[in-house]
Amino acid sequence: MSDHKILLVGLVCVDIVNVCQQFPEEDTDTGVLYQEWKRGGNAANNATILSLLGVSCEFLGTIANSYEKEFLLEDFSKYNIDISNCIFYDNHSTPLSIARRGKENAVAIQQMLEKIADHNQKNNASNQILTSIELEKAVPEFSILMNLSDYVIVGKDYSQYHGYSSMEEAIMGFGPKCRPGSALICTWGAQGAMCRHGDGTTHKSPAVPPNKLLDTLGAGDTFTADAITLMVVALTTHKGCSVLQKTNYIGGS
């Protein structure tokens, strides 16, 4: 695939998935057919898909030394994902739900991206680091990150929070806020995705409905990982968006 190695920085958690015959109605008791544990977190899911696509990758994050640890380590190992630089914490629990602290997270990510930009300025092209960032949830503090990355992926929820009612509006509105020469990709669920290339031109690709929908868990993370893969193999974002819509339904991550 490529000699490049991709570093995914972010969260790993445990998703507890309960499978029922049908979606439970409110205030009713519903029997569960079976229950599964899934390794979750956007960055951790991205790493899984990258590994399945043959891209060498590493996950960097924090892992608690709680009883879920062995499950997480075995699952990372199953997909040949490097976690050698993760930090392990005693007396903490693996997250099952996340309380967002947007401002603090945004400032920390901003500092990291600024350090990468400083590194790139001091090194030649062969030693520079390309960065991508996904802005998915409606967290207003993350707006400060938009002009700090080479590739920016914005989700439907984030776009609607900022007042945009379509991917076209989001591309037009967010475009001037991105770093000059960067690529901007906007996903819009069943309607597909749209990208703005570094030269300002745009391309829209409709979603390709799957023959059979099994599960949408991890679909957005699959799209992001596919996008990163196409960047690694140096395809254009024009071709990339078309390919992404066809590969995004390989299954829940």
Coordinates of C-alpha atoms in Angstrom, one line a residue:
M1 CA 0.0 0.0 0.0
S2 CA 2.6 2.6 1.1
D3 CA 5.7 3.0 3.2
H4 CA 4.0 5.6 5.3
K5 CA 2.7 4.9 8.8
I6 CA -0.4 6.6 10.0
L7 CA -0.7 7.8 13.6
L8 CA -4.3 8.0 15.0
V9 CA -4.5 10.2 18.1
G10 CA -7.7 10.0 20.2
L11 CA -10.0 7.9 22.2
V12 CA -10.4 4.2 22.7
C13 CA -13.4 3.0 24.7
V14 CA -15.7 -0.1 25.0
D15 CA -19.0 0.0 23.2
I16 CA -21.6 -2.4 24.7
V17 CA -23.9 -3.4 21.9
N18 CA -27.3 -5.0 22.7
V19 CA -29.0 -6.7 19.8
C20 CA -32.8 -6.8 19.9
Q21 CA -35.5 -8.1 17.6
Q22 CA -36.6 -4.5 17.0
F23 CA -35.8 -1.0 18.4
P24 CA -37.2 -0.8 22.0
E25 CA -40.2 1.4 22.7
E26 CA -39.8 3.9 25.5
D27 CA -40.6 2.7 29.0
T28 CA -41.0 -0.9 27.9
D29 CA -39.0 -4.1 28.8
T30 CA -37.4 -5.6 25.7
G31 CA -35.6 -8.9 25.5
V32 CA -32.0 -8.9 24.2
L33 CA -31.0 -11.5 21.6
Y34 CA -27.3 -11.2 22.4
Q35 CA -24.8 -8.7 23.7
E36 CA -21.4 -7.8 22.3
W37 CA -18.4 -5.8 23.4
K38 CA -16.8 -3.7 20.6
R39 CA -13.7 -1.6 20.8
G40 CA -14.9 1.9 20.1
G41 CA -13.7 5.5 19.8
N42 CA -13.2 7.3 16.5
A43 CA -9.4 7.0 16.4
A44 CA -9.4 3.4 17.4
N45 CA -12.1 2.6 14.8
N46 CA -10.1 4.5 12.2
A47 CA -7.1 2.3 13.0
T48 CA -9.1 -0.9 12.5
I49 CA -10.2 0.1 9.0
L50 CA -6.8 1.3 8.0
S51 CA -5.3 -2.1 9.1
L52 CA -8.0 -4.0 7.1
L53 CA -7.1 -1.9 4.1
G54 CA -3.4 -2.8 4.5
V55 CA -2.2 0.5 5.8
S56 CA 0.5 0.4 8.6
C57 CA -0.9 2.4 11.5
E58 CA -0.5 3.2 15.2
F59 CA -3.0 4.3 17.8
L60 CA -1.9 6.8 20.4
G61 CA -4.1 7.4 23.4
T62 CA -4.7 6.5 27.1
I63 CA -5.8 3.1 28.3
A64 CA -6.9 2.3 31.9
N65 CA -5.5 -0.7 33.7
S66 CA -9.1 -1.9 34.4
Y67 CA -10.6 -5.3 33.6
E68 CA -11.5 -4.1 30.1
K69 CA -7.8 -3.6 29.3
E70 CA -7.1 -7.2 28.2
F71 CA -10.1 -7.1 25.8
L72 CA -8.8 -3.9 24.2
L73 CA -5.2 -5.2 24.0
E74 CA -6.3 -8.4 22.4
D75 CA -8.5 -6.6 19.9
F76 CA -5.7 -4.2 18.9
S77 CA -3.4 -7.1 18.5
K78 CA -6.0 -9.0 16.3
Y79 CA -5.9 -6.1 13.8
N80 CA -2.1 -5.7 14.0
I81 CA -2.4 -2.1 15.4
D82 CA 0.7 -0.7 17.1
I83 CA -0.1 0.7 20.6
S84 CA 3.5 0.8 21.9
N85 CA 3.4 4.5 22.8
C86 CA 0.0 4.4 24.6
I87 CA -0.1 5.6 28.2
F88 CA -1.6 3.2 30.8
Y89 CA -3.2 4.6 33.9
D90 CA -3.7 2.8 37.2
N91 CA -6.8 3.4 39.4
H92 CA -8.9 4.5 36.4
S93 CA -11.8 2.9 34.5
T94 CA -12.1 2.3 30.8
P95 CA -14.7 4.7 29.5
L96 CA -18.1 3.4 28.4
S97 CA -19.6 6.9 27.9
I98 CA -17.8 10.2 27.4
A99 CA -18.4 13.6 29.1
R100 CA -17.0 16.1 26.6
R101 CA -14.8 19.0 27.8
G102 CA -14.6 20.8 24.5
K103 CA -12.5 23.8 25.4
E104 CA -9.7 22.0 27.1
N105 CA -9.6 19.3 24.4
A106 CA -9.6 21.9 21.6
V107 CA -6.7 23.8 23.1
A108 CA -4.6 20.7 23.6
I109 CA -5.2 19.6 19.9
Q110 CA -4.4 23.1 18.8
Q111 CA -1.1 23.0 20.6
M112 CA -0.3 19.6 19.0
L113 CA -1.1 20.8 15.5
E114 CA 0.9 24.0 16.0
K115 CA 4.0 21.9 17.1
I116 CA 3.6 19.9 13.9
A117 CA 3.4 23.1 11.8
D118 CA 6.6 24.3 13.5
H119 CA 8.3 20.9 12.7
N120 CA 7.2 21.2 9.0
Q121 CA 8.6 24.7 8.7
K122 CA 12.0 23.4 9.9
N123 CA 12.2 20.3 7.7
N124 CA 12.2 19.6 4.0
A125 CA 9.3 18.1 2.2
S126 CA 10.4 14.5 2.6
N127 CA 10.4 14.9 6.4
Q128 CA 7.1 16.8 6.8
I129 CA 4.0 15.5 8.5
L130 CA 0.6 15.6 6.8
T131 CA -2.3 16.1 9.2
S132 CA -6.0 15.5 9.0
I133 CA -8.7 16.3 11.5
E134 CA -12.4 15.3 11.8
L135 CA -14.9 17.7 13.2
E136 CA -18.0 15.6 13.8
K137 CA -19.9 16.7 16.9
A138 CA -21.5 20.0 17.7
V139 CA -18.6 21.3 19.8
P140 CA -18.1 25.0 19.1
E141 CA -14.6 25.2 20.6
F142 CA -13.3 23.0 17.8
S143 CA -13.7 25.8 15.3
I144 CA -10.2 27.0 16.2
L145 CA -8.8 23.8 14.6
M146 CA -10.1 24.3 11.1
N147 CA -7.2 26.2 9.7
L148 CA -4.5 24.0 11.2
S149 CA -4.7 20.8 9.1
D150 CA -4.0 19.7 5.6
Y151 CA -7.2 17.7 5.4
V152 CA -10.4 18.7 7.2
I153 CA -13.4 16.4 7.4
V154 CA -16.6 17.9 8.8
G155 CA -19.7 15.9 9.6
K156 CA -23.4 16.7 9.2
D157 CA -24.1 17.4 12.9
Y158 CA -21.1 19.8 13.1
S159 CA -22.2 21.6 9.9
Q160 CA -25.9 21.9 11.0
Y161 CA -24.8 23.3 14.4
H162 CA -23.1 26.1 12.4
G163 CA -26.3 26.8 10.5
Y164 CA -25.6 24.9 7.2
S165 CA -28.5 22.9 5.8
S166 CA -26.6 21.0 3.1
M167 CA -23.2 19.8 2.2
E168 CA -22.9 22.5 -0.5
E169 CA -23.6 25.2 2.1
A170 CA -21.1 23.7 4.5
I171 CA -18.3 23.5 1.8
M172 CA -18.9 27.1 0.8
G173 CA -19.1 28.3 4.4
F174 CA -16.2 26.4 5.9
G175 CA -13.9 26.7 2.9
P176 CA -12.6 30.2 3.6
K177 CA -11.9 29.2 7.2
C178 CA -9.5 26.4 6.2
R179 CA -5.8 26.7 5.5
P180 CA -5.0 27.8 2.0
G181 CA -4.3 24.8 -0.2
S182 CA -5.9 22.3 2.2
A183 CA -8.7 19.9 1.2
L184 CA -12.1 20.0 2.9
I185 CA -14.5 17.1 2.9
C186 CA -18.1 17.2 4.1
T187 CA -20.1 14.1 4.8
W188 CA -23.9 14.2 4.8
G189 CA -25.2 10.7 5.6
A190 CA -27.4 9.1 3.0
Q191 CA -26.9 12.0 0.6
G192 CA -23.2 11.3 0.2
A193 CA -20.2 13.6 0.5
M194 CA -18.6 16.6 -1.1
C195 CA -15.1 17.8 -1.2
R196 CA -13.3 21.1 -2.0
H197 CA -9.8 20.5 -3.4
G198 CA -6.8 22.5 -2.5
D199 CA -7.2 24.6 -5.7
G200 CA -10.8 25.6 -4.7
T201 CA -12.6 23.3 -7.1
T202 CA -15.4 21.1 -5.8
H203 CA -16.6 17.6 -6.4
K204 CA -19.8 15.9 -5.1
S205 CA -20.4 12.2 -4.8
P206 CA -23.7 10.5 -4.0
A207 CA -23.9 7.7 -1.5
V208 CA -24.1 4.2 -2.8
P209 CA -26.9 2.3 -1.0
P210 CA -25.7 -1.2 0.2
N211 CA -27.5 -4.3 -0.9
K212 CA -28.3 -5.1 2.7
L213 CA -27.9 -2.8 5.7
L214 CA -26.6 -4.7 8.7
D215 CA -25.3 -2.0 11.0
T216 CA -24.4 1.7 10.8
L217 CA -22.1 1.6 13.9
G218 CA -18.8 2.9 12.8
A219 CA -19.9 4.0 9.4
G220 CA -18.5 7.5 9.8
D221 CA -15.2 6.2 11.2
T222 CA -15.0 3.8 8.2
F223 CA -15.4 6.8 5.8
T224 CA -12.7 8.8 7.6
A225 CA -10.3 5.8 7.5
D226 CA -11.0 5.3 3.8
A227 CA -10.3 9.0 3.2
I228 CA -7.0 8.7 5.0
T229 CA -6.1 5.6 3.0
L230 CA -6.7 7.4 -0.3
M231 CA -4.6 10.3 0.8
V232 CA -1.8 7.8 1.6
V233 CA -1.9 6.3 -1.9
A234 CA -1.9 9.8 -3.4
L235 CA -5.3 9.7 -5.1
T236 CA -7.0 13.0 -5.7
T237 CA -9.9 14.0 -3.4
H238 CA -12.0 14.0 -6.6
K239 CA -11.5 10.3 -7.2
G240 CA -11.3 9.7 -3.5
C241 CA -14.9 10.8 -2.7
S242 CA -16.2 8.5 -5.5
V243 CA -14.2 5.5 -4.2
L244 CA -15.2 6.3 -0.6
Q245 CA -18.9 6.0 -1.2
K246 CA -18.4 2.5 -2.7
T247 CA -16.2 1.2 0.1
N248 CA -17.9 2.7 3.1
Y249 CA -20.3 -0.2 3.5
I250 CA -17.8 -3.0 4.1
G251 CA -19.4 -3.5 7.5
G252 CA -19.5 -2.0 11.0
S253 CA -16.0 -1.3 12.3

